[in-house]
mmCIF file of C-alpha atoms and ligand atoms in Angstrom:
data_model
loop_
_atom_site.group_PDB
_atom_site.id
_atom_site.type_symbol
_atom_site.label_atom_id
_atom_site.label_comp_id
_atom_site.label_asym_id
_atom_site.label_seq_id
_atom_site.Cartn_x
_atom_site.Cartn_y
_atom_site.Cartn_z
ATOM 1 C CA MET R 176 7.029 -29.345 18.775
ATOM 2 C CA ILE R 177 4.864 -29.081 15.661
ATOM 3 C CA GLU R 178 1.159 -28.801 16.396
ATOM 4 C CA LEU R 179 -0.626 -31.024 13.880
ATOM 5 C CA VAL R 180 -4.163 -31.120 15.248
ATOM 6 C CA PRO R 181 -5.013 -28.214 17.532
ATOM 7 C CA VAL R 182 -7.513 -29.014 20.237
ATOM 8 C CA ARG R 183 -10.458 -26.754 21.102
ATOM 9 C CA ARG R 184 -9.355 -23.550 19.495
ATOM 10 C CA ALA R 185 -11.372 -20.346 19.474
ATOM 11 C CA ARG R 186 -13.452 -19.734 16.379
ATOM 12 C CA MET R 187 -14.154 -16.606 14.374
ATOM 13 C CA GLU R 188 -16.884 -16.538 11.783
ATOM 14 C CA VAL R 189 -17.360 -13.998 9.023
ATOM 15 C CA ARG R 190 -20.689 -13.481 7.291
ATOM 16 C CA LEU R 191 -21.567 -11.279 4.376
ATOM 17 C CA GLN R 192 -24.268 -9.277 6.067
ATOM 18 C CA ALA R 193 -25.281 -6.890 3.314
ATOM 19 C CA ALA R 194 -24.239 -6.064 -0.200
ATOM 20 C CA ALA R 195 -25.259 -3.540 -2.794
ATOM 21 C CA SER R 196 -23.956 -3.557 -6.339
ATOM 22 C CA GLY R 197 -23.871 -0.795 -8.916
ATOM 23 C CA GLU R 198 -21.898 2.431 -9.152
ATOM 24 C CA ASN R 199 -22.192 2.931 -5.382
ATOM 25 C CA SER R 200 -21.694 -0.642 -4.267
ATOM 26 C CA ALA R 201 -21.187 -1.448 -0.606
ATOM 27 C CA HIS R 202 -20.318 -4.540 1.367
ATOM 28 C CA VAL R 203 -20.731 -5.237 5.056
ATOM 29 C CA VAL R 204 -19.155 -8.238 6.737
ATOM 30 C CA GLU R 205 -20.030 -9.311 10.241
ATOM 31 C CA VAL R 206 -17.207 -10.734 12.313
ATOM 32 C CA HIS R 207 -18.456 -13.046 15.067
ATOM 33 C CA HIS R 208 -15.920 -13.844 17.733
ATOM 34 C CA SER R 209 -16.791 -15.246 21.142
ATOM 35 C CA THR R 210 -19.823 -13.207 22.204
ATOM 36 C CA HIS R 211 -18.795 -10.163 20.152
ATOM 37 C CA VAL R 212 -20.034 -9.088 16.737
ATOM 38 C CA ARG R 213 -18.279 -6.334 14.809
ATOM 39 C CA GLN R 214 -18.790 -5.009 11.318
ATOM 40 C CA MET R 215 -16.264 -4.323 8.563
ATOM 41 C CA TRP R 216 -17.636 -2.211 5.772
ATOM 42 C CA TRP R 217 -16.596 -0.804 2.397
ATOM 43 C CA ARG R 218 -18.401 1.769 0.242
ATOM 44 C CA PHE R 219 -17.358 2.274 -3.383
ATOM 45 C CA ASP R 220 -17.857 5.112 -5.829
ATOM 46 C CA THR R 221 -16.921 3.808 -9.276
ATOM 47 C CA ALA R 222 -17.504 6.996 -11.262
ATOM 48 C CA GLY R 223 -20.776 5.984 -12.825
ATOM 49 C CA ARG R 224 -19.699 2.490 -13.767
ATOM 50 C CA PRO R 225 -21.703 -0.326 -12.132
ATOM 51 C CA LEU R 226 -19.556 -2.702 -10.070
ATOM 52 C CA LEU R 227 -20.742 -6.307 -10.213
ATOM 53 C CA ALA R 228 -21.122 -8.152 -6.919
ATOM 54 C CA PRO R 229 -18.215 -10.517 -6.145
ATOM 55 C CA HIS R 230 -19.058 -14.179 -6.720
ATOM 56 C CA THR R 231 -16.868 -15.436 -3.862
ATOM 57 C CA ALA R 232 -16.259 -14.460 -0.269
ATOM 58 C CA ASN R 233 -12.494 -14.228 -0.902
ATOM 59 C CA PHE R 234 -12.454 -10.559 0.090
ATOM 60 C CA ALA R 235 -14.086 -11.280 3.450
ATOM 61 C CA ALA R 236 -11.594 -14.048 4.228
ATOM 62 C CA VAL R 237 -8.481 -11.970 3.559
ATOM 63 C CA ALA R 238 -10.031 -8.973 5.335
ATOM 64 C CA ALA R 239 -10.588 -10.973 8.521
ATOM 65 C CA LEU R 240 -7.325 -12.921 8.425
ATOM 66 C CA PRO R 241 -5.076 -10.599 10.503
ATOM 67 C CA TRP R 242 -7.808 -10.155 13.108
ATOM 68 C CA ALA R 243 -8.320 -13.939 13.357
ATOM 69 C CA MET R 244 -4.572 -14.647 13.579
ATOM 70 C CA ALA R 245 -4.177 -11.983 16.264
ATOM 71 C CA HIS R 246 -6.946 -13.641 18.316
ATOM 72 C CA ALA R 247 -5.670 -17.191 17.648
ATOM 73 C CA ALA R 248 -9.137 -18.014 16.330
ATOM 74 C CA ASP R 249 -9.822 -20.446 13.500
ATOM 75 C CA LEU R 250 -11.513 -18.573 10.693
ATOM 76 C CA HIS R 251 -14.722 -19.858 9.157
ATOM 77 C CA VAL R 252 -16.158 -18.008 6.169
ATOM 78 C CA ARG R 253 -19.887 -18.268 5.511
ATOM 79 C CA GLY R 254 -19.728 -18.416 1.741
ATOM 80 C CA VAL R 255 -17.611 -19.696 -1.138
ATOM 81 C CA LEU R 256 -13.809 -19.507 -1.257
ATOM 82 C CA ASP R 257 -11.562 -20.255 -4.228
ATOM 83 C CA ARG R 258 -9.504 -23.328 -3.432
ATOM 84 C CA THR R 259 -6.277 -21.730 -4.661
ATOM 85 C CA PHE R 260 -6.958 -18.578 -2.685
ATOM 86 C CA LEU R 261 -7.631 -20.617 0.437
ATOM 87 C CA GLU R 262 -4.293 -22.366 -0.031
ATOM 88 C CA ASN R 263 -2.628 -18.976 -0.499
ATOM 89 C CA LEU R 264 -4.153 -17.719 2.750
ATOM 90 C CA GLU R 265 -2.830 -20.790 4.547
ATOM 91 C CA ASP R 266 0.622 -19.907 3.212
ATOM 92 C CA LEU R 267 0.125 -16.354 4.440
ATOM 93 C CA VAL R 268 -0.598 -17.666 7.914
ATOM 94 C CA ASP R 269 2.683 -19.607 7.816
ATOM 95 C CA VAL R 270 4.534 -16.497 6.654
ATOM 96 C CA TRP R 271 3.163 -14.238 9.379
ATOM 97 C CA VAL R 272 3.586 -16.774 12.165
ATOM 98 C CA ARG R 273 7.267 -17.043 11.237
ATOM 99 C CA TRP R 274 7.772 -13.289 10.812
ATOM 100 C CA ARG R 275 5.723 -11.890 13.684
ATOM 101 C CA PRO R 276 4.870 -14.565 16.261
ATOM 102 C CA ASP R 277 4.361 -11.749 18.759
ATOM 103 C CA LEU R 278 1.363 -10.569 16.722
ATOM 104 C CA PHE R 279 -0.005 -13.553 14.831
ATOM 105 C CA GLN R 280 -0.874 -17.146 15.758
ATOM 106 C CA ARG R 281 -1.292 -20.209 13.580
ATOM 107 C CA ILE R 282 -4.945 -20.790 12.732
ATOM 108 C CA ARG R 283 -7.050 -22.865 10.389
ATOM 109 C CA ILE R 284 -9.240 -21.414 7.655
ATOM 110 C CA ASP R 285 -12.381 -22.971 6.250
ATOM 111 C CA ALA R 286 -15.564 -22.039 4.434
ATOM 112 C CA ASP R 287 -19.080 -23.286 3.803
ATOM 113 C CA ASP R 288 -17.982 -24.154 0.294
ATOM 114 C CA VAL R 289 -14.598 -24.425 -1.386
ATOM 115 C CA ALA R 290 -14.724 -24.289 -5.177
ATOM 116 C CA GLU R 291 -12.370 -24.095 -8.119
ATOM 117 C CA GLY R 292 -11.939 -20.432 -9.025
ATOM 118 C CA ARG R 293 -12.868 -19.007 -12.400
ATOM 119 C CA PRO R 294 -11.414 -15.910 -14.053
ATOM 120 C CA SER R 295 -13.771 -13.011 -14.614
ATOM 121 C CA GLY R 296 -12.892 -12.994 -18.325
ATOM 122 C CA SER R 297 -12.174 -9.276 -18.151
ATOM 123 C CA ASN R 298 -8.896 -7.845 -19.441
ATOM 124 C CA GLU R 299 -9.262 -4.717 -17.340
ATOM 125 C CA ALA R 300 -6.905 -3.754 -14.537
ATOM 126 C CA VAL R 301 -7.614 -1.574 -11.517
ATOM 127 C CA LEU R 302 -4.719 0.084 -9.694
ATOM 128 C CA MET R 303 -4.750 1.065 -6.034
ATOM 129 C CA PHE R 304 -3.830 4.733 -6.285
ATOM 130 C CA SER R 305 -2.612 6.919 -3.421
ATOM 131 C CA GLY R 306 -1.230 9.732 -5.564
ATOM 132 C CA GLY R 307 2.340 9.126 -4.341
ATOM 133 C CA VAL R 308 5.515 8.233 -6.224
ATOM 134 C CA ASP R 309 5.106 4.453 -6.279
ATOM 135 C CA ALA R 310 1.463 4.440 -7.377
ATOM 136 C CA THR R 311 1.998 7.142 -9.998
ATOM 137 C CA PHE R 312 4.970 5.259 -11.377
ATOM 138 C CA ALA R 313 2.914 2.047 -11.589
ATOM 139 C CA LEU R 314 0.240 4.013 -13.449
ATOM 140 C CA ALA R 315 2.685 5.573 -15.923
ATOM 141 C CA ALA R 316 4.596 2.321 -16.400
ATOM 142 C CA HIS R 317 1.432 0.499 -17.434
ATOM 143 C CA MET R 318 -0.047 3.265 -19.549
ATOM 144 C CA GLU R 319 3.230 4.024 -21.354
ATOM 145 C CA GLY R 320 4.261 0.420 -21.974
ATOM 146 C CA LEU R 321 7.373 0.469 -19.764
ATOM 147 C CA LEU R 322 6.572 -3.023 -18.471
ATOM 148 C CA GLY R 323 6.601 -4.780 -21.837
ATOM 149 C CA HIS R 324 4.110 -7.617 -22.082
ATOM 150 C CA ARG R 325 3.086 -6.981 -18.458
ATOM 151 C CA SER R 326 1.705 -3.557 -19.402
ATOM 152 C CA ARG R 327 -2.064 -3.344 -19.291
ATOM 153 C CA PRO R 328 -4.431 -0.432 -19.800
ATOM 154 C CA VAL R 329 -5.538 0.695 -16.345
ATOM 155 C CA SER R 330 -9.306 1.099 -16.193
ATOM 156 C CA ALA R 331 -9.364 3.006 -12.905
ATOM 157 C CA GLY R 332 -7.218 4.246 -10.064
ATOM 158 C CA LEU R 333 -8.716 3.371 -6.691
ATOM 159 C CA LEU R 334 -8.115 5.737 -3.768
ATOM 160 C CA VAL R 335 -9.099 4.591 -0.275
ATOM 161 C CA GLN R 336 -10.300 6.712 2.619
ATOM 162 C CA GLY R 337 -9.492 4.832 5.793
ATOM 163 C CA PHE R 338 -5.977 3.667 4.847
ATOM 164 C CA ASP R 339 -3.354 6.438 4.617
ATOM 165 C CA VAL R 340 -6.058 9.096 4.708
ATOM 166 C CA PRO R 341 -7.935 8.813 8.023
ATOM 167 C CA LEU R 342 -11.542 7.681 7.830
ATOM 168 C CA HIS R 343 -13.074 10.795 9.359
ATOM 169 C CA ASP R 344 -10.722 13.441 7.971
ATOM 170 C CA ASP R 345 -12.932 14.740 5.184
ATOM 171 C CA GLY R 346 -10.761 17.810 4.597
ATOM 172 C CA TRP R 347 -7.658 15.774 3.871
ATOM 173 C CA TRP R 348 -9.746 13.277 1.915
ATOM 174 C CA SER R 349 -11.077 16.005 -0.332
ATOM 175 C CA ILE R 350 -7.557 17.294 -1.068
ATOM 176 C CA ALA R 351 -6.141 13.797 -1.670
ATOM 177 C CA ARG R 352 -9.032 12.982 -3.978
ATOM 178 C CA HIS R 353 -8.594 16.203 -5.953
ATOM 179 C CA HIS R 354 -4.902 15.665 -6.657
ATOM 180 C CA ALA R 355 -5.282 11.933 -7.349
ATOM 181 C CA GLN R 356 -7.975 12.758 -9.864
ATOM 182 C CA ARG R 357 -5.709 15.275 -11.636
ATOM 183 C CA LEU R 358 -2.827 12.811 -11.802
ATOM 184 C CA LEU R 359 -5.027 10.036 -13.167
ATOM 185 C CA ALA R 360 -6.663 12.385 -15.673
ATOM 186 C CA ALA R 361 -3.235 13.137 -17.155
ATOM 187 C CA PHE R 362 -3.158 9.480 -18.191
ATOM 188 C CA GLY R 363 -6.839 9.346 -19.192
ATOM 189 C CA VAL R 364 -7.777 7.143 -16.234
ATOM 190 C CA PRO R 365 -10.864 7.733 -14.019
ATOM 191 C CA LEU R 366 -10.754 7.827 -10.232
ATOM 192 C CA TRP R 367 -12.679 5.289 -8.183
ATOM 193 C CA THR R 368 -12.908 5.666 -4.422
ATOM 194 C CA CYS R 369 -13.531 3.337 -1.518
ATOM 195 C CA THR R 370 -14.259 4.308 2.071
ATOM 196 C CA THR R 371 -13.731 1.633 4.702
ATOM 197 C CA ASN R 372 -13.287 0.993 8.415
ATOM 198 C CA TRP R 373 -11.018 -2.023 7.734
ATOM 199 C CA ARG R 374 -8.009 -0.411 9.405
ATOM 200 C CA GLU R 375 -9.710 -1.021 12.773
ATOM 201 C CA PHE R 376 -9.128 -4.731 12.083
ATOM 202 C CA SER R 377 -5.590 -4.440 10.723
ATOM 203 C CA VAL R 378 -3.824 -5.308 14.037
ATOM 204 C CA ASP R 379 -0.578 -3.666 12.829
ATOM 205 C CA TRP R 380 -0.944 -1.531 9.717
ATOM 206 C CA GLU R 381 2.643 -1.876 8.484
ATOM 207 C CA MET R 382 2.412 -5.649 8.651
ATOM 208 C CA SER R 383 -1.098 -6.228 7.357
ATOM 209 C CA PHE R 384 -1.896 -3.447 4.892
ATOM 210 C CA GLY R 385 -1.387 -5.813 1.945
ATOM 211 C CA MET R 386 -4.326 -7.861 3.180
ATOM 212 C CA GLY R 387 -6.405 -4.700 3.433
ATOM 213 C CA ILE R 388 -5.525 -3.774 -0.156
ATOM 214 C CA ALA R 389 -6.375 -7.282 -1.341
ATOM 215 C CA ALA R 390 -9.735 -7.133 0.443
ATOM 216 C CA VAL R 391 -10.623 -4.000 -1.538
ATOM 217 C CA LEU R 392 -9.476 -5.393 -4.896
ATOM 218 C CA HIS R 393 -11.247 -8.749 -4.484
ATOM 219 C CA GLN R 394 -14.543 -6.913 -4.126
ATOM 220 C CA CYS R 395 -14.034 -5.924 -7.787
ATOM 221 C CA GLU R 396 -13.327 -9.518 -8.912
ATOM 222 C CA ALA R 397 -16.466 -9.845 -11.058
ATOM 223 C CA SER R 398 -15.778 -6.612 -12.951
ATOM 224 C CA ILE R 399 -12.028 -6.637 -13.609
ATOM 225 C CA GLY R 400 -9.333 -9.131 -14.599
ATOM 226 C CA LEU R 401 -6.293 -7.879 -12.677
ATOM 227 C CA GLY R 402 -5.694 -6.077 -9.393
ATOM 228 C CA LEU R 403 -2.613 -3.883 -9.119
ATOM 229 C CA TRP R 404 -0.860 -1.959 -6.424
ATOM 230 C CA ALA R 405 2.550 -0.367 -6.216
ATOM 231 C CA ALA R 406 5.549 -2.158 -4.747
ATOM 232 C CA ASP R 407 7.019 -0.145 -1.870
ATOM 233 C CA GLU R 408 10.641 -1.105 -2.429
ATOM 234 C CA SER R 409 12.807 -2.352 -5.266
ATOM 235 C CA TYR R 410 13.644 -6.059 -5.253
ATOM 236 C CA ASP R 411 17.169 -5.440 -3.939
ATOM 237 C CA HIS R 412 15.903 -3.466 -0.932
ATOM 238 C CA GLU R 413 12.863 -5.421 0.150
ATOM 239 C CA ILE R 414 11.844 -5.265 3.800
ATOM 240 C CA ILE R 415 11.006 -8.357 5.841
ATOM 241 C CA PRO R 416 8.685 -8.447 7.636
ATOM 242 C CA TRP R 417 6.504 -5.951 5.765
ATOM 243 C CA GLY R 418 2.902 -5.857 4.555
ATOM 244 C CA SER R 419 3.812 -5.994 0.872
ATOM 245 C CA ASN R 420 6.884 -7.601 -0.677
ATOM 246 C CA SER R 421 7.624 -10.298 -3.214
ATOM 247 C CA ILE R 422 6.853 -13.061 -0.693
ATOM 248 C CA VAL R 423 3.378 -11.991 0.389
ATOM 249 C CA ALA R 424 2.117 -10.195 -2.746
ATOM 250 C CA PRO R 425 1.695 -13.339 -4.906
ATOM 251 C CA LEU R 426 -0.248 -14.968 -2.072
ATOM 252 C CA LEU R 427 -2.899 -12.242 -2.170
ATOM 253 C CA GLY R 428 -4.244 -13.214 -5.599
ATOM 254 C CA SER R 429 -6.788 -15.806 -6.689
ATOM 255 C CA PRO R 430 -7.910 -17.405 -9.961
ATOM 256 C CA SER R 431 -10.897 -15.057 -9.827
ATOM 257 C CA LEU R 432 -8.625 -12.055 -9.457
ATOM 258 C CA PRO R 433 -4.862 -12.272 -10.040
ATOM 259 C CA VAL R 434 -2.992 -9.436 -8.357
ATOM 260 C CA ARG R 435 0.431 -7.877 -8.806
ATOM 261 C CA ALA R 436 2.556 -5.486 -6.782
ATOM 262 C CA GLU R 437 4.158 -3.423 -9.527
ATOM 263 C CA GLY R 438 7.419 -1.522 -9.816
ATOM 264 C CA GLY R 439 9.952 -3.654 -7.914
ATOM 265 C CA GLY R 440 12.357 -3.419 -10.827
ATOM 266 C CA TYR R 441 12.998 0.270 -10.112
ATOM 267 C CA ASP R 442 14.076 2.226 -7.053
ATOM 268 C CA ARG R 443 12.399 5.395 -5.831
ATOM 269 C CA ASP R 444 14.944 7.745 -7.377
ATOM 270 C CA GLU R 445 14.552 6.068 -10.763
ATOM 271 C CA LYS R 446 10.777 6.278 -10.476
ATOM 272 C CA ILE R 447 10.877 10.016 -9.763
ATOM 273 C CA GLY R 448 13.314 10.541 -12.642
ATOM 274 C CA TYR R 449 10.929 8.702 -14.959
ATOM 275 C CA LEU R 450 7.890 10.678 -13.786
ATOM 276 C CA ALA R 451 9.466 14.125 -13.572
ATOM 277 C CA HIS R 452 8.764 15.175 -17.163
ATOM 278 C CA HIS R 453 5.007 14.930 -16.557
ATOM 279 C CA GLU R 454 3.711 18.365 -15.633
ATOM 280 C CA ALA R 455 0.797 16.800 -13.734
ATOM 281 C CA VAL R 456 3.291 14.969 -11.539
ATOM 282 C CA ARG R 457 5.164 18.166 -10.703
ATOM 283 C CA ARG R 458 1.855 19.843 -9.816
ATOM 284 C CA HIS R 459 -0.093 17.084 -8.055
ATOM 285 C CA LEU R 460 2.325 14.484 -6.629
ATOM 286 C CA ARG R 461 1.690 13.889 -2.913
ATOM 287 C CA VAL R 462 4.516 12.389 -0.827
ATOM 288 C CA CYS R 463 4.519 14.378 2.440
ATOM 289 C CA TRP R 464 3.112 13.057 5.716
ATOM 290 C CA ARG R 465 2.764 16.542 7.165
ATOM 291 C CA ARG R 466 -0.230 18.663 6.248
ATOM 292 C CA PRO R 467 1.059 21.886 4.716
ATOM 293 C CA PRO R 468 -1.405 24.590 3.642
ATOM 294 C CA ASN R 469 -1.211 23.549 -0.023
ATOM 295 C CA GLY R 470 -2.387 20.060 0.983
ATOM 296 C CA LEU R 471 0.512 18.468 -0.840
ATOM 297 C CA ASN R 472 4.128 18.693 0.242
ATOM 298 C CA CYS R 473 5.910 20.844 2.820
ATOM 299 C CA GLY R 474 9.261 20.793 1.008
ATOM 300 C CA ARG R 475 11.053 20.666 4.372
ATOM 301 C CA CYS R 476 10.752 17.142 5.754
ATOM 302 C CA GLU R 477 13.159 14.339 4.961
ATOM 303 C CA LYS R 478 10.809 12.709 2.461
ATOM 304 C CA CYS R 479 10.107 15.966 0.634
ATOM 305 C CA VAL R 480 13.793 16.909 0.498
ATOM 306 C CA ARG R 481 14.715 13.457 -0.769
ATOM 307 C CA THR R 482 12.056 13.706 -3.476
ATOM 308 C CA LEU R 483 13.248 17.195 -4.425
ATOM 309 C CA VAL R 484 16.792 15.862 -4.845
ATOM 310 C CA SER R 485 15.570 13.437 -7.505
ATOM 311 C CA LEU R 486 13.397 16.070 -9.197
ATOM 312 C CA TRP R 487 16.279 18.568 -9.275
ATOM 313 C CA ALA R 488 18.543 15.925 -10.817
ATOM 314 C CA ALA R 489 15.879 15.332 -13.479
ATOM 315 C CA GLY R 490 16.051 19.026 -14.391
ATOM 316 C CA TYR R 491 13.261 20.509 -12.250
ATOM 317 C CA GLU R 492 14.564 22.795 -9.530
ATOM 318 C CA ARG R 493 11.136 24.161 -8.682
ATOM 319 C CA CYS R 494 7.947 22.090 -8.595
ATOM 320 C CA GLU R 495 4.520 23.488 -7.833
ATOM 321 C CA ALA R 496 3.541 20.533 -5.632
ATOM 322 C CA PHE R 497 6.165 21.565 -3.048
ATOM 323 C CA GLU R 498 5.832 24.636 -0.850
ATOM 324 C CA MET R 499 9.596 25.118 -0.729
ATOM 325 C CA PRO R 500 12.315 24.474 -3.289
ATOM 326 C CA LEU R 501 15.398 22.527 -2.304
ATOM 327 C CA THR R 502 17.857 24.814 -0.496
ATOM 328 C CA ALA R 503 20.894 24.427 1.718
ATOM 329 C CA LEU R 504 18.741 25.572 4.657
ATOM 330 C CA THR R 505 16.013 22.962 4.155
ATOM 331 C CA ALA R 506 18.644 20.294 3.503
ATOM 332 C CA ALA R 507 20.390 21.262 6.757
ATOM 333 C CA ARG R 508 17.200 20.879 8.807
ATOM 334 C CA ILE R 509 16.041 17.373 7.875
ATOM 335 C CA ARG R 510 16.074 14.436 10.285
ATOM 336 C CA ILE R 511 16.865 10.957 9.008
ATOM 337 C CA GLY R 512 14.775 8.623 11.134
ATOM 338 C CA ASN R 513 15.634 5.113 9.997
ATOM 339 C CA GLN R 514 17.860 2.960 7.811
ATOM 340 C CA VAL R 515 15.425 2.894 4.884
ATOM 341 C CA GLN R 516 15.377 6.701 4.724
ATOM 342 C CA HIS R 517 19.163 6.761 4.990
ATOM 343 C CA ASP R 518 19.616 4.264 2.155
ATOM 344 C CA LEU R 519 17.160 6.017 -0.173
ATOM 345 C CA LEU R 520 18.817 9.408 0.319
ATOM 346 C CA ALA R 521 22.332 7.959 0.055
ATOM 347 C CA ASN R 522 21.338 6.250 -3.193
ATOM 348 C CA ALA R 523 19.943 9.455 -4.726
ATOM 349 C CA LEU R 524 22.925 11.499 -3.571
ATOM 350 C CA SER R 525 25.472 9.012 -4.927
ATOM 351 C CA ARG R 526 23.916 9.416 -8.360
ATOM 352 C CA HIS R 527 23.225 13.114 -8.426
ATOM 353 C CA ALA R 528 25.746 14.933 -6.222
ATOM 354 C CA SER R 529 27.420 16.540 -9.223
ATOM 355 C CA ARG R 530 24.107 18.069 -10.392
ATOM 356 C CA LEU R 531 23.108 19.546 -7.035
ATOM 357 C CA PRO R 532 24.306 22.758 -5.351
ATOM 358 C CA ARG R 533 27.425 21.976 -3.327
ATOM 359 C CA SER R 534 25.911 23.464 -0.159
ATOM 360 C CA VAL R 535 22.964 21.067 -0.426
ATOM 361 C CA VAL R 536 25.252 18.070 -0.919
ATOM 362 C CA ILE R 537 27.369 19.013 2.103
ATOM 363 C CA ALA R 538 24.290 19.384 4.311
ATOM 364 C CA LEU R 539 22.807 16.053 3.212
ATOM 365 C CA ARG R 540 26.111 14.196 3.580
ATOM 366 C CA TYR R 541 26.386 15.579 7.087
ATOM 367 C CA HIS R 542 22.989 14.094 7.980
ATOM 368 C CA LEU R 543 23.854 10.723 6.435
ATOM 369 C CA ALA R 544 27.109 10.563 8.397
ATOM 370 C CA ARG R 545 25.348 11.684 11.571
ATOM 371 C CA PHE R 546 22.746 8.934 11.205
ATOM 372 C CA ARG R 547 25.455 6.281 10.775
ATOM 373 C CA LEU R 548 27.366 7.577 13.788
ATOM 374 C CA LEU R 549 24.288 7.629 16.038
ATOM 375 C CA LYS R 550 23.449 4.113 14.931
ATOM 376 C CA LYS R 551 26.912 2.861 15.819
ATOM 377 C CA ILE R 552 26.675 4.529 19.224
ATOM 378 C CA SER R 553 23.250 3.012 19.894
ATOM 379 C CA MET R 554 24.608 -0.431 18.970
ATOM 380 C CA GLY R 555 27.471 0.029 21.433
ATOM 381 C CA ARG R 556 30.202 -0.055 18.815
ATOM 382 C CA LEU R 557 31.856 3.100 20.035
HETATM 383 ZN ZN1 ZN G 266 7.129 17.152 3.629
#
C-alpha cells in the first residue's frame, strides 16, 4: 500500500551552526534528532584562494540525507534550499528506498525557505581528486580536451581527509596529499583539501559516498560553476545499487552548482592506457589499498597487478609508483575477490594477452577460471 500522508513521523533538523569563509573556510552543521545533537564539520584549505560562503543550505541537506533516511526521520533544513535541488533530493529518496530498503526509509524533506536557484556565474570547475586512476583520468580528459565541448579548465583538485583516507591517519594523509599535489601540478592545477567527519553520518559508505562528495562540492557553490568527480565504472558496467552511477549522479546537482560524474565513456584499462605516457602518473599514481613503505602501491595485490597489466600493455614494464614490477610470481599470488575485479582483469587480459609475458597470462587466466569455478560451486551449480 502506498503511504501518501505519513502520520507522526520522527523529525531531524539541521542547522548551520558556524561558518567561516576565506582560504581556510569551515562549516559546522548541527544535526538535531530526538534528544540528540551531533555535529558534522568540514574544514577547507584552498591554497590561498578565498572561498566564498555558500548562499544556500543545499550542502547541509544532502549531507544529512542518508542519516535522516536511515532513522526514518523527516528532514527539516534551517535555511534556504534550491527548489530544483530539493526535488532532486526527493528523487534520491525514492531511488534509495527502492535499492536499499534495509538501510533507508522514505522521508519528507523541507526547509525554512525554498527558492529558485541561481548559477554562481563562474566558469570554473573543481574536481574531487583522490590521486587514483579515475580521478587522474578525469583531470587529464578535461585539461587535454578529450571530452570535446564538455572539457573545462579545472581550477583545483580537491582531496578529502575523512573519505578514503581516514580522518585521524595523518601519516597516510600526508603521503596522499604529496602525491596528489604532484599529479595535479603536472597539469598546472593546484590542490585544495578538505577535512571532514561526514563519514560518521554516511550509514553505508559504498551506498552514500556520492552524497558525501556532493556535500563537499556544494560548499564551493558561490566560488565555482561546476563540480566534478570521477565515474567509478564505464556506462556498460555500472553497478546498482552504488553510491555513484548515472542514475544518482545527476540528482546531486543544483542550479547553483551543476555537477558531473566524469569518465563513464571509458573503462579502467582504457583510462590507464591514456594516462600511461605521463611521467607524473607513472611516479605518483595511487591505486593500492594496502600501505606499502613507498606509500603508493605494493605491486602485489589484485588491484596493483591489474593496473600493471594495463601499464605494461601501454609500453611501461616498470613504473616507479609500484614497489614491484609485474612478474609471473606476483601474478600467481593474487586473489580475485568479486565479480567486478574479475571482469576488469578479464577485460584487460582479453586486449593485451599478446603483449604480456606468457607466464603472466597463464597465471592470471588460472585465477580468472578459479574465480568462476568457485562462484559456480557457491551457487550450487556443480
Ligand atoms: Zn597493491
